[in-house]
Tab-separated table of N, CA and C and ligand atoms in Angstrom:
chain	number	residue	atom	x	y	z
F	265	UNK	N	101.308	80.791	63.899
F	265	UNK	CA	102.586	80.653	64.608
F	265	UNK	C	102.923	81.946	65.328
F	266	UNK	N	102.605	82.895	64.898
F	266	UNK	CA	103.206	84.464	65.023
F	266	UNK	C	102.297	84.549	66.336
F	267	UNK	N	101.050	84.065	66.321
F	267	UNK	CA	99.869	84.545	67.309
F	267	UNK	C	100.471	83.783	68.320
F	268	UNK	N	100.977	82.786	68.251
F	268	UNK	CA	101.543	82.033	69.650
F	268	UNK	C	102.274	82.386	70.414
F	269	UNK	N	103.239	82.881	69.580
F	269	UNK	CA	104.528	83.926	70.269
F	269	UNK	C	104.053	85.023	71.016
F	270	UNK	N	102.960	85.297	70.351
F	270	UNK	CA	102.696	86.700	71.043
F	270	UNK	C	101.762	86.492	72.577
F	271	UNK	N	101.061	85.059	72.320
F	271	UNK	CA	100.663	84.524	73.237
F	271	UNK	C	101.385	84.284	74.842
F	272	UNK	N	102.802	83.908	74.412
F	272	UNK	CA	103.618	83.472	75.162
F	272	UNK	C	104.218	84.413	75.501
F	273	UNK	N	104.312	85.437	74.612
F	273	UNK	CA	105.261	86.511	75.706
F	273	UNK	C	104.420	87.314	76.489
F	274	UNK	N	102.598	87.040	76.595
F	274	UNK	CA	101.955	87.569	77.246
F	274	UNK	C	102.167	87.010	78.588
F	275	UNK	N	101.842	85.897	78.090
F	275	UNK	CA	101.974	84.784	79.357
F	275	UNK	C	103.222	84.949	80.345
F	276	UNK	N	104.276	85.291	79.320
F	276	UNK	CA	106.281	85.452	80.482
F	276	UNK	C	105.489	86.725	80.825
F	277	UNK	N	105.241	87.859	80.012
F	277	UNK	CA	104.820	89.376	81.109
F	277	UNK	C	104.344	89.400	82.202
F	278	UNK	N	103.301	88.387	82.020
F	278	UNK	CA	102.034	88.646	83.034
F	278	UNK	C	102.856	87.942	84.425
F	279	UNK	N	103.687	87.044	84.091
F	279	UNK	CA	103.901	86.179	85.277
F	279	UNK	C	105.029	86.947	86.004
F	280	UNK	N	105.972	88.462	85.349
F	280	UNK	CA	106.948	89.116	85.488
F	280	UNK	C	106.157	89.722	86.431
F	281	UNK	N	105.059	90.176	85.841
F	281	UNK	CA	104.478	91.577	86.672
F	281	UNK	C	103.829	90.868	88.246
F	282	UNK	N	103.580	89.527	87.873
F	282	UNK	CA	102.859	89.137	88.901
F	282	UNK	C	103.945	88.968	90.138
F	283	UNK	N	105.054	88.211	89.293
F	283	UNK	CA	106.493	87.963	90.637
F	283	UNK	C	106.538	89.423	91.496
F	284	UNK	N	106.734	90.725	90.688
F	284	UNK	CA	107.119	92.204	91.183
F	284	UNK	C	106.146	92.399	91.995
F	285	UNK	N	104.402	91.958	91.349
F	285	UNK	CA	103.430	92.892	92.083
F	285	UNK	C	103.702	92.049	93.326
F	286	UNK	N	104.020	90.629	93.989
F	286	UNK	CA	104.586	90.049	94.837
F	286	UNK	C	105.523	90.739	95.872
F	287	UNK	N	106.033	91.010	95.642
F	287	UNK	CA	107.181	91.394	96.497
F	287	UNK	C	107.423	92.035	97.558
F	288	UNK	N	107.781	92.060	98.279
F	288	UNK	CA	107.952	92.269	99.790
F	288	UNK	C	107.525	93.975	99.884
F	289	UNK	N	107.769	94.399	99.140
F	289	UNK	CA	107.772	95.876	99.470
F	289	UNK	C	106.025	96.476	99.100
F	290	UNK	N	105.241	96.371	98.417
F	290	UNK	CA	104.088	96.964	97.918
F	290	UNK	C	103.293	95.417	99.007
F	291	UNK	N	103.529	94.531	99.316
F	291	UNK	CA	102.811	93.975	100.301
F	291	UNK	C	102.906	94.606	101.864
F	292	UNK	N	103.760	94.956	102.142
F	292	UNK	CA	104.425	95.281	103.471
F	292	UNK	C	103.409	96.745	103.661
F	293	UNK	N	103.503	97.858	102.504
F	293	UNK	CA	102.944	99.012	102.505
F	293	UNK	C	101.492	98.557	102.748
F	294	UNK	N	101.366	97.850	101.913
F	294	UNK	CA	99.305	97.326	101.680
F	294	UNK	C	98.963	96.823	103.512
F	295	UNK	N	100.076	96.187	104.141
F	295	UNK	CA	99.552	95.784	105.602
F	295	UNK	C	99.505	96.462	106.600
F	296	UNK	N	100.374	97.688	106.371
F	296	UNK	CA	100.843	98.708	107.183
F	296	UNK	C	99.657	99.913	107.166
F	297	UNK	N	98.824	99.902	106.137
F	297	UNK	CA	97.914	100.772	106.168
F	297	UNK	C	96.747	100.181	107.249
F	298	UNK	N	96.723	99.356	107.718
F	298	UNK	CA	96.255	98.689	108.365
F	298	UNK	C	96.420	98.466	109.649
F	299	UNK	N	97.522	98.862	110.029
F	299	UNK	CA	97.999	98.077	111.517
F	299	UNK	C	98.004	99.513	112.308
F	300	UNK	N	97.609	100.058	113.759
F	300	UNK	CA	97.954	101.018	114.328
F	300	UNK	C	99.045	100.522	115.062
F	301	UNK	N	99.801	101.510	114.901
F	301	UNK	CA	101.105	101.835	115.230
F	301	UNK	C	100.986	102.177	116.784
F	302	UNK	N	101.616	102.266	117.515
F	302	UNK	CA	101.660	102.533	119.029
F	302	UNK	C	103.061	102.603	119.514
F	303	UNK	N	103.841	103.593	119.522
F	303	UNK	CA	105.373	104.193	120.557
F	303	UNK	C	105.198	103.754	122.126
F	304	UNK	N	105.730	102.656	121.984
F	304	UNK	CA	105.926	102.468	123.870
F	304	UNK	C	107.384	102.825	124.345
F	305	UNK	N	107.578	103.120	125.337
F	305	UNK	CA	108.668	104.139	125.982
F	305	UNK	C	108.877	103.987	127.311
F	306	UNK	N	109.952	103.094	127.641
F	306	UNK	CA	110.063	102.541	128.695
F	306	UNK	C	110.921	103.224	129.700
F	307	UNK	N	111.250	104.087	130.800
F	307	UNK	CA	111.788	104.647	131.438
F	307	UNK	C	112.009	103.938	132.594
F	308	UNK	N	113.325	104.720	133.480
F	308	UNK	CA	113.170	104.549	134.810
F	308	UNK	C	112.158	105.121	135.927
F	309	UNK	N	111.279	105.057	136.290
F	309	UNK	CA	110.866	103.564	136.193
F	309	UNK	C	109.234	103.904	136.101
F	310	UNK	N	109.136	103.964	134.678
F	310	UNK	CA	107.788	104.540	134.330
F	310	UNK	C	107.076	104.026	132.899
F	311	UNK	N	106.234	103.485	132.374
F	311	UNK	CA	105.812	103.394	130.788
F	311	UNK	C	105.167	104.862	130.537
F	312	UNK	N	105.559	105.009	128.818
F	312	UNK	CA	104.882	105.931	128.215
F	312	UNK	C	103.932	105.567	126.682
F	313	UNK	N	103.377	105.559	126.768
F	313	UNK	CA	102.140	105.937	127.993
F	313	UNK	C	101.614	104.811	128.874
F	314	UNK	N	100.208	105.712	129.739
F	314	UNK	CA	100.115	104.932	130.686
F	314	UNK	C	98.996	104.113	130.289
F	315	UNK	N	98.304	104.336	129.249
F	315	UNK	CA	97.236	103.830	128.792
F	315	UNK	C	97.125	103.669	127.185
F	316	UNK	N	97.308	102.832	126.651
F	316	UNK	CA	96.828	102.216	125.010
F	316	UNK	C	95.302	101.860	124.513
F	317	UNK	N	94.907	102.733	123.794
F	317	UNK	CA	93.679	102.529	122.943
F	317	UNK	C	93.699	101.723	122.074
F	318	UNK	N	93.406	100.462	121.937
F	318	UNK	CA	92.703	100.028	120.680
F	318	UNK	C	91.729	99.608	120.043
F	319	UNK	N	91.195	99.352	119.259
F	319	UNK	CA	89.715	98.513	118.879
F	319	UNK	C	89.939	97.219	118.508
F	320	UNK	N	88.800	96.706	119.203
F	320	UNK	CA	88.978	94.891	118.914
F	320	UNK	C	88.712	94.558	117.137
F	321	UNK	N	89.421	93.392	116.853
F	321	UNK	CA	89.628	93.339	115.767
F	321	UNK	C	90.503	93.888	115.090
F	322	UNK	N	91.384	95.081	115.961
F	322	UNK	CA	92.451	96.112	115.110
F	322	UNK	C	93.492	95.149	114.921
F	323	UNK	N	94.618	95.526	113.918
F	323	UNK	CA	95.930	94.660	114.142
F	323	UNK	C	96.846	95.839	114.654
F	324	UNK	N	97.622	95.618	115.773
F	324	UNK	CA	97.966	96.103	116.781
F	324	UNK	C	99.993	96.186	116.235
F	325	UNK	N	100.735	96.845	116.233
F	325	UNK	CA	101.767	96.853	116.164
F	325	UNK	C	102.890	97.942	117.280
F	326	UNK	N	103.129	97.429	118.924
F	326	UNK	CA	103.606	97.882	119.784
F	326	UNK	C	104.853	97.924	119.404
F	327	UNK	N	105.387	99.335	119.335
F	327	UNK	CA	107.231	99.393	118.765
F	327	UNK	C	107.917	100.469	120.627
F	328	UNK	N	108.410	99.250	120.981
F	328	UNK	CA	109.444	99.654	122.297
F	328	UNK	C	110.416	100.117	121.850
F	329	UNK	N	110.507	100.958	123.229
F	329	UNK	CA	112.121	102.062	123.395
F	329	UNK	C	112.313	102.005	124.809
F	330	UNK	N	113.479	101.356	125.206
F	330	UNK	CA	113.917	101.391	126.306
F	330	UNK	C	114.922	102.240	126.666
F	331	UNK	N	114.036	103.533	127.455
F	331	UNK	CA	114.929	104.729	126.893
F	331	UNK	C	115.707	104.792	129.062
F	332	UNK	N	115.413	104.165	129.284
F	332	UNK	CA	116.026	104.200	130.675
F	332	UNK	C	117.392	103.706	131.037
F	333	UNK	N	117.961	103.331	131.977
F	333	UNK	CA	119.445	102.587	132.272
F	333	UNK	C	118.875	101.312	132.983
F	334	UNK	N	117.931	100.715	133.105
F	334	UNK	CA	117.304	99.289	133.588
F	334	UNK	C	117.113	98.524	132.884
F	335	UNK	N	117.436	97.128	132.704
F	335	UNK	CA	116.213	96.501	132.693
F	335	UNK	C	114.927	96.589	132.619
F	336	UNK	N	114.058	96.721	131.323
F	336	UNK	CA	112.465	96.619	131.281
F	336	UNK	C	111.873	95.746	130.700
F	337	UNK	N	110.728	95.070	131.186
F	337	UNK	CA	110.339	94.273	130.233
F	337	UNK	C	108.470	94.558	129.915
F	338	UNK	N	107.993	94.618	129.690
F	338	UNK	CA	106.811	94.979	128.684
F	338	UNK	C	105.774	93.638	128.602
F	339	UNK	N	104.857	93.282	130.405
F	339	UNK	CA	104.203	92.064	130.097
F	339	UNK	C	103.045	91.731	130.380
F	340	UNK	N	102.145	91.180	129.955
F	340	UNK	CA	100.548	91.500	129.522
F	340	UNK	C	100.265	89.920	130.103
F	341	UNK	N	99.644	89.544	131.178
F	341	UNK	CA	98.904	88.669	131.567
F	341	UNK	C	97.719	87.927	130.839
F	342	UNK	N	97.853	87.039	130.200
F	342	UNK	CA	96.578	86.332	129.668
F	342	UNK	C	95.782	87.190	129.207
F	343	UNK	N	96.016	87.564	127.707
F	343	UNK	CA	94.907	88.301	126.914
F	343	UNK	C	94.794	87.689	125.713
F	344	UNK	N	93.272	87.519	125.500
F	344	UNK	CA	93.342	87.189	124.089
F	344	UNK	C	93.899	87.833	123.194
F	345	UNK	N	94.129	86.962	122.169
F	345	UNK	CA	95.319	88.021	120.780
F	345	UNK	C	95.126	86.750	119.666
F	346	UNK	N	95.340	87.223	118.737
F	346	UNK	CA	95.204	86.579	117.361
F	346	UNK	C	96.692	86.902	116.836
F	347	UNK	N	97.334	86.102	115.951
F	347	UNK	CA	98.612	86.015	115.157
F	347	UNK	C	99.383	87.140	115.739
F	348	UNK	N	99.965	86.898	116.728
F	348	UNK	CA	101.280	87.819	117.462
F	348	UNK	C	102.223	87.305	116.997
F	349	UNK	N	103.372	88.227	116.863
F	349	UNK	CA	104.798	88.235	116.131
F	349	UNK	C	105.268	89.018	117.286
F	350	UNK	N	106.614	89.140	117.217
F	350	UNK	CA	107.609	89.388	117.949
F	350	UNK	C	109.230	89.245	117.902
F	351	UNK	N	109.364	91.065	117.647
F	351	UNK	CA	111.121	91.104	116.910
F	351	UNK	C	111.762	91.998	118.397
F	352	UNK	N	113.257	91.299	118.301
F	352	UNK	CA	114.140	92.023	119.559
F	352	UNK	C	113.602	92.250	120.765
F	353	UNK	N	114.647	92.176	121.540
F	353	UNK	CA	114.604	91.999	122.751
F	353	UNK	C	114.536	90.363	122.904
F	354	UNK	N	113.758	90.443	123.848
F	354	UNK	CA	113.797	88.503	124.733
F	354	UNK	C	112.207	88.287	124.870
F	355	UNK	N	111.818	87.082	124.981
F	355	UNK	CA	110.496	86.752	124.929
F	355	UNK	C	110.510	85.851	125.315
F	356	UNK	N	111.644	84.860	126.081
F	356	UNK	CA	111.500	83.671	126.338
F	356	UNK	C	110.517	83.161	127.434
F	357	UNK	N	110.022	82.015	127.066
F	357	UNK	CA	109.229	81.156	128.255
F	357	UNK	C	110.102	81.240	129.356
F	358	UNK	N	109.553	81.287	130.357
F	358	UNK	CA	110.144	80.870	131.846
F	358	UNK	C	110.304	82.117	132.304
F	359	UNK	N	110.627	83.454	131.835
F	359	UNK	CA	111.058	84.410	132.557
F	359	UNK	C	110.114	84.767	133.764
F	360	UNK	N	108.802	84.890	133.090
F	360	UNK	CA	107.678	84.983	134.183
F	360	UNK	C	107.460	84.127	134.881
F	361	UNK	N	107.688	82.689	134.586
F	361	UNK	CA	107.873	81.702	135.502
F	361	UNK	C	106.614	80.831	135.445
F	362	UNK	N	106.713	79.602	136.814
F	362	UNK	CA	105.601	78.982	137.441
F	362	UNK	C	104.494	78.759	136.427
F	363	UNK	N	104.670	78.328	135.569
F	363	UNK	CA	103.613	77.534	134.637
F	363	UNK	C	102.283	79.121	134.083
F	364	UNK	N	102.560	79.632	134.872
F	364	UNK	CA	101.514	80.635	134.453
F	364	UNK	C	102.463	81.668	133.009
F	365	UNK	N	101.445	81.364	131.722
F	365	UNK	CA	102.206	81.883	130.608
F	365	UNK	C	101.934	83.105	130.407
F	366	UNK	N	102.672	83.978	130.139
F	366	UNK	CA	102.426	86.082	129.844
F	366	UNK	C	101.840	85.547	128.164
F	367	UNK	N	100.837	86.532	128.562
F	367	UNK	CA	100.356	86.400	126.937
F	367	UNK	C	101.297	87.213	126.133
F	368	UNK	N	102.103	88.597	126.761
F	368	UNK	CA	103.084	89.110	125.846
F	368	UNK	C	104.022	89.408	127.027
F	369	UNK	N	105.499	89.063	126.957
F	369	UNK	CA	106.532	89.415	127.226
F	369	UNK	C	107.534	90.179	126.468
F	370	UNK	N	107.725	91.110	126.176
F	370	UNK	CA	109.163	91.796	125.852
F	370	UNK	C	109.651	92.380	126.752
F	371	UNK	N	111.469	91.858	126.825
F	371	UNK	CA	112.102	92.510	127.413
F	371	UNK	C	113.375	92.911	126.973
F	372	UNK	N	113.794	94.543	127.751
F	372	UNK	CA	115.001	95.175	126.676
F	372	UNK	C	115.958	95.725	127.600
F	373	UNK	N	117.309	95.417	126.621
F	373	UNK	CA	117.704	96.436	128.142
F	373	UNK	C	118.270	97.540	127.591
F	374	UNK	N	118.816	98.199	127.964
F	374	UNK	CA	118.891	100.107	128.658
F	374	UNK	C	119.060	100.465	126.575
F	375	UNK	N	118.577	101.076	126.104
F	375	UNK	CA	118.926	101.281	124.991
F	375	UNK	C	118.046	100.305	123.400
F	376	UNK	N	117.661	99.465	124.109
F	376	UNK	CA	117.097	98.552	123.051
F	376	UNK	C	115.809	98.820	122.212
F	377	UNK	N	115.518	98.111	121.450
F	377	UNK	CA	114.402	98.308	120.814
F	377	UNK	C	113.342	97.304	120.477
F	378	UNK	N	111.997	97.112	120.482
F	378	UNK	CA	111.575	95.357	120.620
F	378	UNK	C	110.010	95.985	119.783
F	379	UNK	N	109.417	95.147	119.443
F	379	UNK	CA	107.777	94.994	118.673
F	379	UNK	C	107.367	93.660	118.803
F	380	UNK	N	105.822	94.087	119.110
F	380	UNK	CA	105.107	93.085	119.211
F	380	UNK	C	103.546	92.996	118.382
F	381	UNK	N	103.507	92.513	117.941
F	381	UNK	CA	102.275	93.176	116.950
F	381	UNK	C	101.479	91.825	117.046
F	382	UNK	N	100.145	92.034	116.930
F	382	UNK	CA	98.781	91.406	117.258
F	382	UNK	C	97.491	91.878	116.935
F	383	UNK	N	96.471	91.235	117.037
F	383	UNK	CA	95.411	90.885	116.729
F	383	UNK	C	94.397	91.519	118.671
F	384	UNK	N	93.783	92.098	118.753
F	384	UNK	CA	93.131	92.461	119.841
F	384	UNK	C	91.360	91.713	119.166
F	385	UNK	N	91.598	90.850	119.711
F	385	UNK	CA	90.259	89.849	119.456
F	385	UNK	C	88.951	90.356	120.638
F	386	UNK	N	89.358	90.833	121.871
F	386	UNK	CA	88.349	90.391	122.886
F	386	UNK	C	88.025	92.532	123.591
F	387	UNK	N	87.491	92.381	123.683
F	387	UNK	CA	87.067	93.632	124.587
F	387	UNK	C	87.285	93.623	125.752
F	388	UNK	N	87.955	94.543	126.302
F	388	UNK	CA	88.431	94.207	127.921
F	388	UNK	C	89.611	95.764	128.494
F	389	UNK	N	89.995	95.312	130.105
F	389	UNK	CA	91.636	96.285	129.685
F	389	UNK	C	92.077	95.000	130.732
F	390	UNK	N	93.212	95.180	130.163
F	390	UNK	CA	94.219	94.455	130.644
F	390	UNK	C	95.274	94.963	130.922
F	391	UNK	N	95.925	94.780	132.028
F	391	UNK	CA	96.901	95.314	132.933
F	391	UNK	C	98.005	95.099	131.978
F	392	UNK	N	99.069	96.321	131.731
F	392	UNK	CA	100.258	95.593	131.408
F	392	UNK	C	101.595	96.306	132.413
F	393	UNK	N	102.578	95.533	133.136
F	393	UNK	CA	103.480	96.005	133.970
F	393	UNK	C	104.685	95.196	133.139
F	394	UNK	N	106.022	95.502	134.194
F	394	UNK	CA	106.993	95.326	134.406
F	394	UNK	C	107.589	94.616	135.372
F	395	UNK	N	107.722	93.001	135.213
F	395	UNK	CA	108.538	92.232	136.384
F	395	UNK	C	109.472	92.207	137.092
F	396	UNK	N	110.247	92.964	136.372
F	396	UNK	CA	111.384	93.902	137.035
F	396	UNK	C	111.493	93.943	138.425
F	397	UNK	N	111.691	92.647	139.701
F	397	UNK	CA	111.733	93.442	140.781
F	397	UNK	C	111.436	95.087	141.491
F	398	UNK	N	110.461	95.076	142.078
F	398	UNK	CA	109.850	96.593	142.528
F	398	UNK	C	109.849	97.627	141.117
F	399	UNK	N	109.766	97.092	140.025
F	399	UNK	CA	108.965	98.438	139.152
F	399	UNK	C	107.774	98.244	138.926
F	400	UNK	N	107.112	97.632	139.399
F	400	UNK	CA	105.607	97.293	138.883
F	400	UNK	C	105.360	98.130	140.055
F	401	UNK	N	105.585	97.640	141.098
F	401	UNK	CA	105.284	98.764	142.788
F	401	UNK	C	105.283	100.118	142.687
F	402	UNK	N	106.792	100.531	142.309
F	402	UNK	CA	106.751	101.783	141.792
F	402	UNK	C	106.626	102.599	140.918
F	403	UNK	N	105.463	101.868	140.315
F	403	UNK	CA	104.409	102.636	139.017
F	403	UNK	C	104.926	102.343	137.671
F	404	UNK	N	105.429	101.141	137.268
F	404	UNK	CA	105.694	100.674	136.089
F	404	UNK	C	104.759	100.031	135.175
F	405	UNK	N	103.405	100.394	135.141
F	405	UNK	CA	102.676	99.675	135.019
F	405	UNK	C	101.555	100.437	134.060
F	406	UNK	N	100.651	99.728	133.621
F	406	UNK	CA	99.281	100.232	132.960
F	406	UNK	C	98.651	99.862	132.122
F	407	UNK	N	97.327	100.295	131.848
F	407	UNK	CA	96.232	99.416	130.927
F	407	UNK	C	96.153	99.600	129.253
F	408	UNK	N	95.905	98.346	128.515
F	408	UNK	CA	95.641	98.080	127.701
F	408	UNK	C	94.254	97.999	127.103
F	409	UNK	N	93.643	98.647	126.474
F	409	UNK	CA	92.405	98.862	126.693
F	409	UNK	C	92.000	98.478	125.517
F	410	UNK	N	91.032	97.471	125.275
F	410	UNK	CA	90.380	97.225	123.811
F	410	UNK	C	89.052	97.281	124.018
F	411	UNK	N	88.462	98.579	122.882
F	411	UNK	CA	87.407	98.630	122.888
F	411	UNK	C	86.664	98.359	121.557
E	217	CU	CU1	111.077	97.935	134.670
């Protein structure tokens, strides 16, 4: 009888430790060791930087600052990507328009803050600009590079 009890309160421990080892916080750390981080920095009327390194297969986590007084938006033409997420700012369909879909849109305005995090599946560079009426013209723009 005694051995059962002791059985069972192994059993409630184990399932305690298992709920905790669960939990949002020691998972979040375990994914984060993982993901490169990347500061994008959106100005009038300029990105910083002008060029992003990553390696295919990396998981990709783009954290915007729209440190200008415009309107910016942050948008990547048809690229492959694996499990993209996307917090703050706007991302809606249609902004880019005409049936042709942005593989990533964020947009922020003067002060905001936005992430987009992904999967870089394919080797390539891919253009990324700003729709912004005339900021793409006047150098709002630049490559995404997966190597
Ligand atoms: Cu812009």
């Amino acid at each position: 009888m005694r051995r059962v009890v002791l059985l069972v309160l192994f059993a409630v421990i184990g399932l305690l430790a298992a709920a905790c080892g669960g939990g949002d916080g020691s998972d979040a750390e375990g994914d984060d060791a993982a993901v490169r981080e990347v500061g994008v920095m959106m100005r009038d009327i300029v990105f910083e930087p002008a060029i992003i390194e990553v390696e295919r297969g990396e998981r990709v986590r783009l954290n915007f600052e729209n440190s200008g007084a415009l309107v910016h938006d942050f948008s990547v033409d048809l690229m492959p990507m694996g499990r993209m997420a996307m917090t703050g700012g706007t991302s809606g369909n249609g902004h880019g328009g005409h049936g042709a879909e942005a593989a990533m849109h964020m947009a922020l305005a003067a002060g905001e803050h936005g992430m987009i995090e992904f999967e870089a599946t394919e080797v390539g560079e891919y253009v990324y600009y700003c729709t912004e009426p005339g900021h793409r013209e006047a150098g709002m723009h630049g490559i995404l590079r997966v190597s």
